[in-house]
Amino acid sequence: MTKLSVNINKIATIRNARGGELPSVTEAAIKLQEFGAQGITVHPRPDERHITRKDVYDLKPLVHTEFNIEGNPHRPFIDMVLEIKPEQVTLVPDADDAITSNAGWDCEKNLDFLKSVIAEFKSAGIRTSIFLDPNPEMVKFAAETGTDRIELYTEAYARNYLLDKEAAIKPYYETALEATKFGLGINAGHDLSLDNLKYFAENIPNLLEVSIGHALISEALYLGLENTVQLYLKRLAKW
């Protein structure tokens, strides 16, 4: 079964809009795991607009499933991840002022840099994943970085799902096949939702994990957090 890792950035966004500690990022992580989530994802950014460095350190002893820290591997980010030693680090090439992640790595152009960073993480025993656009031709360069996994950037799939789901899934399927040939594990995330997740999971081979935040937290406003997690798990159950 594909694992569900819940990105809790939006919990922090709501908290930071008011100040104080409500809603609690740590309590959300505890509850999400109790409700069945198989991982917790955070994406701290330099301006700490949502998840803060303190949050990351506070979460470490509370995440007993899988802790996945995403981010652009600037030196402060690298040092924090090496100190915390999560189960997985996901490298994302987002600009510091990006509202949200909006592109995968050009692994050919950034090959030497990614090799160096990934070697550092792997020497510390941390599984690595790199954010990748659905482009089969980029997979061989991703494999050369030494990464364990790729995370397919699924915004284009989500945007086009209702227009033509077969066309929307095609480049992701092809990229996943190529990644499997190179022995890379496959994660996915960005704009996956209750509406489009099942079809994606059914058609992507070797899909090990999805990281979902914005849609899940938004849907939980209407459906309740526990119920929403369970609905996502049902979407990922073997069909």
PDB file of C-alpha atoms in Angstrom:
ATOM      1  CA  MET A   1       0.000   0.000   0.000  1.00  0.00           C
ATOM      2  CA  THR A   2       1.199   3.496  -0.829  1.00  0.00           C
ATOM      3  CA  LYS A   3       1.955   5.413   2.369  1.00  0.00           C
ATOM      4  CA  LEU A   4       0.206   8.654   3.241  1.00  0.00           C
ATOM      5  CA  SER A   5       2.436  11.384   4.648  1.00  0.00           C
ATOM      6  CA  VAL A   6       0.526  14.476   5.731  1.00  0.00           C
ATOM      7  CA  ASN A   7       2.139  17.859   5.181  1.00  0.00           C
ATOM      8  CA  ILE A   8       1.222  20.055   8.150  1.00  0.00           C
ATOM      9  CA  ASN A   9       2.453  23.393   6.816  1.00  0.00           C
ATOM     10  CA  LYS A  10      -1.127  24.681   6.597  1.00  0.00           C
ATOM     11  CA  ILE A  11      -1.644  24.046  10.306  1.00  0.00           C
ATOM     12  CA  ALA A  12       1.294  26.354  10.954  1.00  0.00           C
ATOM     13  CA  THR A  13      -0.062  28.916   8.464  1.00  0.00           C
ATOM     14  CA  ILE A  14      -3.312  29.197  10.418  1.00  0.00           C
ATOM     15  CA  ARG A  15      -1.428  29.433  13.729  1.00  0.00           C
ATOM     16  CA  ASN A  16       0.905  32.127  12.446  1.00  0.00           C
ATOM     17  CA  ALA A  17      -1.964  34.215  11.094  1.00  0.00           C
ATOM     18  CA  ARG A  18      -3.117  34.840  14.667  1.00  0.00           C
ATOM     19  CA  GLY A  19       0.012  34.257  16.702  1.00  0.00           C
ATOM     20  CA  GLY A  20       0.235  32.065  19.763  1.00  0.00           C
ATOM     21  CA  GLU A  21       0.067  28.278  19.642  1.00  0.00           C
ATOM     22  CA  LEU A  22      -3.378  27.505  18.197  1.00  0.00           C
ATOM     23  CA  PRO A  23      -3.795  25.346  16.258  1.00  0.00           C
ATOM     24  CA  SER A  24      -0.905  23.337  17.618  1.00  0.00           C
ATOM     25  CA  VAL A  25       1.482  21.896  15.043  1.00  0.00           C
ATOM     26  CA  THR A  26       2.703  19.249  17.460  1.00  0.00           C
ATOM     27  CA  GLU A  27      -0.809  18.212  18.529  1.00  0.00           C
ATOM     28  CA  ALA A  28      -1.822  17.976  14.886  1.00  0.00           C
ATOM     29  CA  ALA A  29       1.086  15.642  14.174  1.00  0.00           C
ATOM     30  CA  ILE A  30       0.188  13.447  17.142  1.00  0.00           C
ATOM     31  CA  LYS A  31      -3.468  13.251  16.134  1.00  0.00           C
ATOM     32  CA  LEU A  32      -2.749  12.640  12.459  1.00  0.00           C
ATOM     33  CA  GLN A  33      -0.632   9.632  13.351  1.00  0.00           C
ATOM     34  CA  GLU A  34      -3.322   8.365  15.710  1.00  0.00           C
ATOM     35  CA  PHE A  35      -5.830   8.731  12.853  1.00  0.00           C
ATOM     36  CA  GLY A  36      -3.722   6.565  10.541  1.00  0.00           C
ATOM     37  CA  ALA A  37      -1.271   8.846   8.735  1.00  0.00           C
ATOM     38  CA  GLN A  38       1.921   6.922   8.026  1.00  0.00           C
ATOM     39  CA  GLY A  39       4.177   9.951   7.975  1.00  0.00           C
ATOM     40  CA  ILE A  40       4.453  13.652   8.757  1.00  0.00           C
ATOM     41  CA  THR A  41       5.910  16.099   6.252  1.00  0.00           C
ATOM     42  CA  VAL A  42       7.099  19.650   6.897  1.00  0.00           C
ATOM     43  CA  HIS A  43       8.582  22.188   4.512  1.00  0.00           C
ATOM     44  CA  PRO A  44      10.343  24.907   6.516  1.00  0.00           C
ATOM     45  CA  ARG A  45      11.256  27.978   4.502  1.00  0.00           C
ATOM     46  CA  PRO A  46      13.870  30.591   5.383  1.00  0.00           C
ATOM     47  CA  ASP A  47      11.258  33.249   6.238  1.00  0.00           C
ATOM     48  CA  GLU A  48       9.419  30.821   8.570  1.00  0.00           C
ATOM     49  CA  ARG A  49       6.077  31.900   7.107  1.00  0.00           C
ATOM     50  CA  HIS A  50       4.539  28.626   8.266  1.00  0.00           C
ATOM     51  CA  ILE A  51       6.704  25.854   9.741  1.00  0.00           C
ATOM     52  CA  THR A  52       9.503  27.284  11.865  1.00  0.00           C
ATOM     53  CA  ARG A  53      12.846  25.779  12.767  1.00  0.00           C
ATOM     54  CA  LYS A  54      11.535  25.400  16.325  1.00  0.00           C
ATOM     55  CA  ASP A  55       8.590  23.401  14.978  1.00  0.00           C
ATOM     56  CA  VAL A  56      10.937  21.005  13.223  1.00  0.00           C
ATOM     57  CA  TYR A  57      12.903  20.352  16.404  1.00  0.00           C
ATOM     58  CA  ASP A  58       9.717  20.064  18.491  1.00  0.00           C
ATOM     59  CA  LEU A  59       8.270  17.499  16.081  1.00  0.00           C
ATOM     60  CA  LYS A  60      11.256  15.172  16.000  1.00  0.00           C
ATOM     61  CA  PRO A  61      10.480  13.244  19.232  1.00  0.00           C
ATOM     62  CA  LEU A  62       6.758  13.113  18.417  1.00  0.00           C
ATOM     63  CA  VAL A  63       6.873  11.591  14.938  1.00  0.00           C
ATOM     64  CA  HIS A  64       6.967   7.810  15.394  1.00  0.00           C
ATOM     65  CA  THR A  65       5.925   6.960  11.829  1.00  0.00           C
ATOM     66  CA  GLU A  66       8.123   8.695   9.243  1.00  0.00           C
ATOM     67  CA  PHE A  67       9.460  12.230   9.441  1.00  0.00           C
ATOM     68  CA  ASN A  68       9.952  13.819   6.020  1.00  0.00           C
ATOM     69  CA  ILE A  69      11.586  17.255   5.864  1.00  0.00           C
ATOM     70  CA  GLU A  70      11.318  19.093   2.549  1.00  0.00           C
ATOM     71  CA  GLY A  71      13.249  22.121   1.436  1.00  0.00           C
ATOM     72  CA  ASN A  72      15.793  23.857  -0.719  1.00  0.00           C
ATOM     73  CA  PRO A  73      19.188  22.565   0.442  1.00  0.00           C
ATOM     74  CA  HIS A  74      20.821  25.803   1.531  1.00  0.00           C
ATOM     75  CA  ARG A  75      23.477  25.296   4.194  1.00  0.00           C
ATOM     76  CA  PRO A  76      21.255  26.122   7.213  1.00  0.00           C
ATOM     77  CA  PHE A  77      18.659  23.620   5.945  1.00  0.00           C
ATOM     78  CA  ILE A  78      21.303  20.941   5.416  1.00  0.00           C
ATOM     79  CA  ASP A  79      22.732  21.453   8.905  1.00  0.00           C
ATOM     80  CA  MET A  80      19.290  21.276  10.524  1.00  0.00           C
ATOM     81  CA  VAL A  81      18.392  18.048   8.728  1.00  0.00           C
ATOM     82  CA  LEU A  82      21.739  16.463   9.622  1.00  0.00           C
ATOM     83  CA  GLU A  83      21.149  17.338  13.277  1.00  0.00           C
ATOM     84  CA  ILE A  84      17.560  16.056  13.388  1.00  0.00           C
ATOM     85  CA  LYS A  85      18.151  12.970  11.220  1.00  0.00           C
ATOM     86  CA  PRO A  86      14.624  12.397   9.878  1.00  0.00           C
ATOM     87  CA  GLU A  87      13.787   9.209   8.035  1.00  0.00           C
ATOM     88  CA  GLN A  88      13.643  11.141   4.752  1.00  0.00           C
ATOM     89  CA  VAL A  89      14.735  14.467   3.310  1.00  0.00           C
ATOM     90  CA  THR A  90      13.108  15.734   0.113  1.00  0.00           C
ATOM     91  CA  LEU A  91      15.087  18.296  -1.866  1.00  0.00           C
ATOM     92  CA  VAL A  92      12.976  20.970  -3.569  1.00  0.00           C
ATOM     93  CA  PRO A  93      14.440  23.762  -5.753  1.00  0.00           C
ATOM     94  CA  ASP A  94      11.996  26.459  -4.700  1.00  0.00           C
ATOM     95  CA  ALA A  95      13.011  30.098  -4.469  1.00  0.00           C
ATOM     96  CA  ASP A  96      12.968  31.647  -1.008  1.00  0.00           C
ATOM     97  CA  ASP A  97      10.003  33.852  -1.945  1.00  0.00           C
ATOM     98  CA  ALA A  98       7.973  31.147  -3.705  1.00  0.00           C
ATOM     99  CA  ILE A  99       4.411  30.869  -2.419  1.00  0.00           C
ATOM    100  CA  THR A 100       4.606  27.125  -2.931  1.00  0.00           C
ATOM    101  CA  SER A 101       6.820  24.680  -4.800  1.00  0.00           C
ATOM    102  CA  ASN A 102       6.444  25.196  -8.538  1.00  0.00           C
ATOM    103  CA  ALA A 103       9.051  23.098 -10.372  1.00  0.00           C
ATOM    104  CA  GLY A 104      11.241  20.049 -10.100  1.00  0.00           C
ATOM    105  CA  TRP A 105      15.024  19.896 -10.339  1.00  0.00           C
ATOM    106  CA  ASP A 106      16.999  20.199 -13.524  1.00  0.00           C
ATOM    107  CA  CYS A 107      19.167  17.295 -12.444  1.00  0.00           C
ATOM    108  CA  GLU A 108      21.482  17.583 -15.436  1.00  0.00           C
ATOM    109  CA  LYS A 109      22.304  21.219 -14.744  1.00  0.00           C
ATOM    110  CA  ASN A 110      22.558  20.718 -10.966  1.00  0.00           C
ATOM    111  CA  LEU A 111      24.150  17.263 -11.044  1.00  0.00           C
ATOM    112  CA  ASP A 112      27.356  18.042  -9.164  1.00  0.00           C
ATOM    113  CA  PHE A 113      25.557  20.069  -6.509  1.00  0.00           C
ATOM    114  CA  LEU A 114      22.934  17.386  -5.928  1.00  0.00           C
ATOM    115  CA  LYS A 115      25.555  14.650  -5.799  1.00  0.00           C
ATOM    116  CA  SER A 116      27.404  16.510  -3.057  1.00  0.00           C
ATOM    117  CA  VAL A 117      24.322  17.281  -0.964  1.00  0.00           C
ATOM    118  CA  ILE A 118      22.842  13.796  -1.307  1.00  0.00           C
ATOM    119  CA  ALA A 119      26.140  12.168  -0.359  1.00  0.00           C
ATOM    120  CA  GLU A 120      26.134  14.229   2.832  1.00  0.00           C
ATOM    121  CA  PHE A 121      22.647  13.116   3.786  1.00  0.00           C
ATOM    122  CA  LYS A 122      23.212   9.480   2.895  1.00  0.00           C
ATOM    123  CA  SER A 123      26.414   9.358   4.939  1.00  0.00           C
ATOM    124  CA  ALA A 124      24.207  10.296   7.895  1.00  0.00           C
ATOM    125  CA  GLY A 125      21.781   7.466   7.110  1.00  0.00           C
ATOM    126  CA  ILE A 126      18.990   9.703   5.832  1.00  0.00           C
ATOM    127  CA  ARG A 127      16.932   8.512   2.872  1.00  0.00           C
ATOM    128  CA  THR A 128      16.873  11.082   0.081  1.00  0.00           C
ATOM    129  CA  SER A 129      14.228  12.083  -2.437  1.00  0.00           C
ATOM    130  CA  ILE A 130      14.387  14.823  -5.077  1.00  0.00           C
ATOM    131  CA  PHE A 131      11.445  16.780  -6.500  1.00  0.00           C
ATOM    132  CA  LEU A 132      11.102  16.018 -10.205  1.00  0.00           C
ATOM    133  CA  ASP A 133       8.868  17.140 -13.045  1.00  0.00           C
ATOM    134  CA  PRO A 134       7.192  14.340 -15.066  1.00  0.00           C
ATOM    135  CA  ASN A 135       9.981  14.053 -17.615  1.00  0.00           C
ATOM    136  CA  PRO A 136      11.377  10.578 -18.371  1.00  0.00           C
ATOM    137  CA  GLU A 137      14.521  12.072 -19.893  1.00  0.00           C
ATOM    138  CA  MET A 138      15.465  13.653 -16.572  1.00  0.00           C
ATOM    139  CA  VAL A 139      15.368  10.354 -14.681  1.00  0.00           C
ATOM    140  CA  LYS A 140      18.830   9.155 -15.722  1.00  0.00           C
ATOM    141  CA  PHE A 141      20.352  12.339 -14.340  1.00  0.00           C
ATOM    142  CA  ALA A 142      18.315  11.964 -11.154  1.00  0.00           C
ATOM    143  CA  ALA A 143      19.736   8.462 -10.767  1.00  0.00           C
ATOM    144  CA  GLU A 144      23.268   9.817 -11.209  1.00  0.00           C
ATOM    145  CA  THR A 145      22.810  12.079  -8.186  1.00  0.00           C
ATOM    146  CA  GLY A 146      22.689   9.021  -5.939  1.00  0.00           C
ATOM    147  CA  THR A 147      19.204   9.747  -4.634  1.00  0.00           C
ATOM    148  CA  ASP A 148      17.083   6.925  -3.253  1.00  0.00           C
ATOM    149  CA  ARG A 149      13.790   8.245  -4.582  1.00  0.00           C
ATOM    150  CA  ILE A 150      12.167  10.875  -6.738  1.00  0.00           C
ATOM    151  CA  GLU A 151       9.047  12.815  -5.802  1.00  0.00           C
ATOM    152  CA  LEU A 152       6.858  13.467  -8.819  1.00  0.00           C
ATOM    153  CA  TYR A 153       5.596  17.061  -8.867  1.00  0.00           C
ATOM    154  CA  THR A 154       1.886  16.503  -9.511  1.00  0.00           C
ATOM    155  CA  GLU A 155       0.505  20.020  -9.981  1.00  0.00           C
ATOM    156  CA  ALA A 156       0.097  19.551 -13.751  1.00  0.00           C
ATOM    157  CA  TYR A 157      -1.701  16.250 -13.211  1.00  0.00           C
ATOM    158  CA  ALA A 158      -4.131  17.822 -10.749  1.00  0.00           C
ATOM    159  CA  ARG A 159      -4.769  20.808 -13.028  1.00  0.00           C
ATOM    160  CA  ASN A 160      -5.559  18.647 -16.051  1.00  0.00           C
ATOM    161  CA  TYR A 161      -7.245  15.696 -14.342  1.00  0.00           C
ATOM    162  CA  LEU A 162     -10.810  16.818 -15.026  1.00  0.00           C
ATOM    163  CA  LEU A 163      -9.997  17.826 -18.602  1.00  0.00           C
ATOM    164  CA  ASP A 164      -8.437  14.524 -19.687  1.00  0.00           C
ATOM    165  CA  LYS A 165      -7.212  12.232 -16.959  1.00  0.00           C
ATOM    166  CA  GLU A 166      -5.552   9.790 -19.345  1.00  0.00           C
ATOM    167  CA  ALA A 167      -3.499  12.537 -20.934  1.00  0.00           C
ATOM    168  CA  ALA A 168      -2.775  14.012 -17.514  1.00  0.00           C
ATOM    169  CA  ILE A 169      -1.380  10.762 -16.122  1.00  0.00           C
ATOM    170  CA  LYS A 170       0.662   9.754 -19.191  1.00  0.00           C
ATOM    171  CA  PRO A 171       3.940  11.632 -18.511  1.00  0.00           C
ATOM    172  CA  TYR A 172       3.835  10.557 -14.861  1.00  0.00           C
ATOM    173  CA  TYR A 173       3.382   6.917 -15.815  1.00  0.00           C
ATOM    174  CA  GLU A 174       6.251   7.123 -18.283  1.00  0.00           C
ATOM    175  CA  THR A 175       8.510   8.828 -15.758  1.00  0.00           C
ATOM    176  CA  ALA A 176       7.637   6.250 -13.107  1.00  0.00           C
ATOM    177  CA  LEU A 177       8.481   3.404 -15.486  1.00  0.00           C
ATOM    178  CA  GLU A 178      11.835   4.974 -16.255  1.00  0.00           C
ATOM    179  CA  ALA A 179      12.555   5.544 -12.561  1.00  0.00           C
ATOM    180  CA  THR A 180      11.785   1.901 -11.828  1.00  0.00           C
ATOM    181  CA  LYS A 181      14.308   0.858 -14.481  1.00  0.00           C
ATOM    182  CA  PHE A 182      16.957   2.831 -12.611  1.00  0.00           C
ATOM    183  CA  GLY A 183      15.962   1.357  -9.244  1.00  0.00           C
ATOM    184  CA  LEU A 184      14.537   4.580  -7.866  1.00  0.00           C
ATOM    185  CA  GLY A 185      11.634   4.633  -5.447  1.00  0.00           C
ATOM    186  CA  ILE A 186       8.718   6.893  -6.330  1.00  0.00           C
ATOM    187  CA  ASN A 187       6.964   9.451  -4.150  1.00  0.00           C
ATOM    188  CA  ALA A 188       4.475  12.066  -5.331  1.00  0.00           C
ATOM    189  CA  GLY A 189       2.932  15.278  -4.136  1.00  0.00           C
ATOM    190  CA  HIS A 190       1.384  18.678  -4.835  1.00  0.00           C
ATOM    191  CA  ASP A 191      -2.340  19.296  -5.307  1.00  0.00           C
ATOM    192  CA  LEU A 192      -3.307  15.648  -4.913  1.00  0.00           C
ATOM    193  CA  SER A 193      -6.775  15.449  -3.378  1.00  0.00           C
ATOM    194  CA  LEU A 194      -9.667  13.136  -2.580  1.00  0.00           C
ATOM    195  CA  ASP A 195     -10.936  13.755  -6.102  1.00  0.00           C
ATOM    196  CA  ASN A 196      -7.824  12.818  -8.083  1.00  0.00           C
ATOM    197  CA  LEU A 197      -5.701  10.602  -5.828  1.00  0.00           C
ATOM    198  CA  LYS A 198      -7.218   7.179  -6.500  1.00  0.00           C
ATOM    199  CA  TYR A 199      -6.731   7.332 -10.265  1.00  0.00           C
ATOM    200  CA  PHE A 200      -3.146   8.497  -9.794  1.00  0.00           C
ATOM    201  CA  ALA A 201      -2.327   5.722  -7.330  1.00  0.00           C
ATOM    202  CA  GLU A 202      -3.920   3.097  -9.562  1.00  0.00           C
ATOM    203  CA  ASN A 203      -1.822   4.087 -12.560  1.00  0.00           C
ATOM    204  CA  ILE A 204       1.627   4.884 -11.186  1.00  0.00           C
ATOM    205  CA  PRO A 205       3.808   1.793 -10.729  1.00  0.00           C
ATOM    206  CA  ASN A 206       5.979   1.492  -7.628  1.00  0.00           C
ATOM    207  CA  LEU A 207       4.315   4.462  -5.906  1.00  0.00           C
ATOM    208  CA  LEU A 208       5.684   4.248  -2.382  1.00  0.00           C
ATOM    209  CA  GLU A 209       4.440   7.440  -0.771  1.00  0.00           C
ATOM    210  CA  VAL A 210       2.304  10.514  -1.340  1.00  0.00           C
ATOM    211  CA  SER A 211       2.756  13.758   0.569  1.00  0.00           C
ATOM    212  CA  ILE A 212      -0.475  15.738   0.840  1.00  0.00           C
ATOM    213  CA  GLY A 213      -1.147  18.903   2.777  1.00  0.00           C
ATOM    214  CA  HIS A 214      -3.177  21.755   1.325  1.00  0.00           C
ATOM    215  CA  ALA A 215      -6.081  19.696  -0.003  1.00  0.00           C
ATOM    216  CA  LEU A 216      -6.226  17.366   2.986  1.00  0.00           C
ATOM    217  CA  ILE A 217      -6.255  20.163   5.554  1.00  0.00           C
ATOM    218  CA  SER A 218      -8.807  22.101   3.478  1.00  0.00           C
ATOM    219  CA  GLU A 219     -11.090  19.080   3.147  1.00  0.00           C
ATOM    220  CA  ALA A 220     -10.768  18.430   6.871  1.00  0.00           C
ATOM    221  CA  LEU A 221     -12.493  21.759   7.534  1.00  0.00           C
ATOM    222  CA  TYR A 222     -15.667  20.207   6.124  1.00  0.00           C
ATOM    223  CA  LEU A 223     -15.188  16.526   6.864  1.00  0.00           C
ATOM    224  CA  GLY A 224     -13.171  16.438  10.078  1.00  0.00           C
ATOM    225  CA  LEU A 225      -9.492  15.530  10.353  1.00  0.00           C
ATOM    226  CA  GLU A 226      -9.846  11.869  11.343  1.00  0.00           C
ATOM    227  CA  ASN A 227     -12.482  11.172   8.726  1.00  0.00           C
ATOM    228  CA  THR A 228     -10.431  12.898   6.027  1.00  0.00           C
ATOM    229  CA  VAL A 229      -7.310  10.858   6.800  1.00  0.00           C
ATOM    230  CA  GLN A 230      -9.357   7.677   6.637  1.00  0.00           C
ATOM    231  CA  LEU A 231     -10.844   8.708   3.299  1.00  0.00           C
ATOM    232  CA  TYR A 232      -7.358   9.265   1.896  1.00  0.00           C
ATOM    233  CA  LEU A 233      -6.210   5.886   3.143  1.00  0.00           C
ATOM    234  CA  LYS A 234      -9.186   4.282   1.400  1.00  0.00           C
ATOM    235  CA  ARG A 235      -8.180   6.000  -1.855  1.00  0.00           C
ATOM    236  CA  LEU A 236      -4.742   4.422  -1.488  1.00  0.00           C
ATOM    237  CA  ALA A 237      -5.964   0.959  -0.542  1.00  0.00           C
ATOM    238  CA  LYS A 238      -5.317  -1.785  -3.079  1.00  0.00           C
ATOM    239  CA  TRP A 239      -8.143  -1.915  -5.604  1.00  0.00           C
TER     240      TRP A 239
END
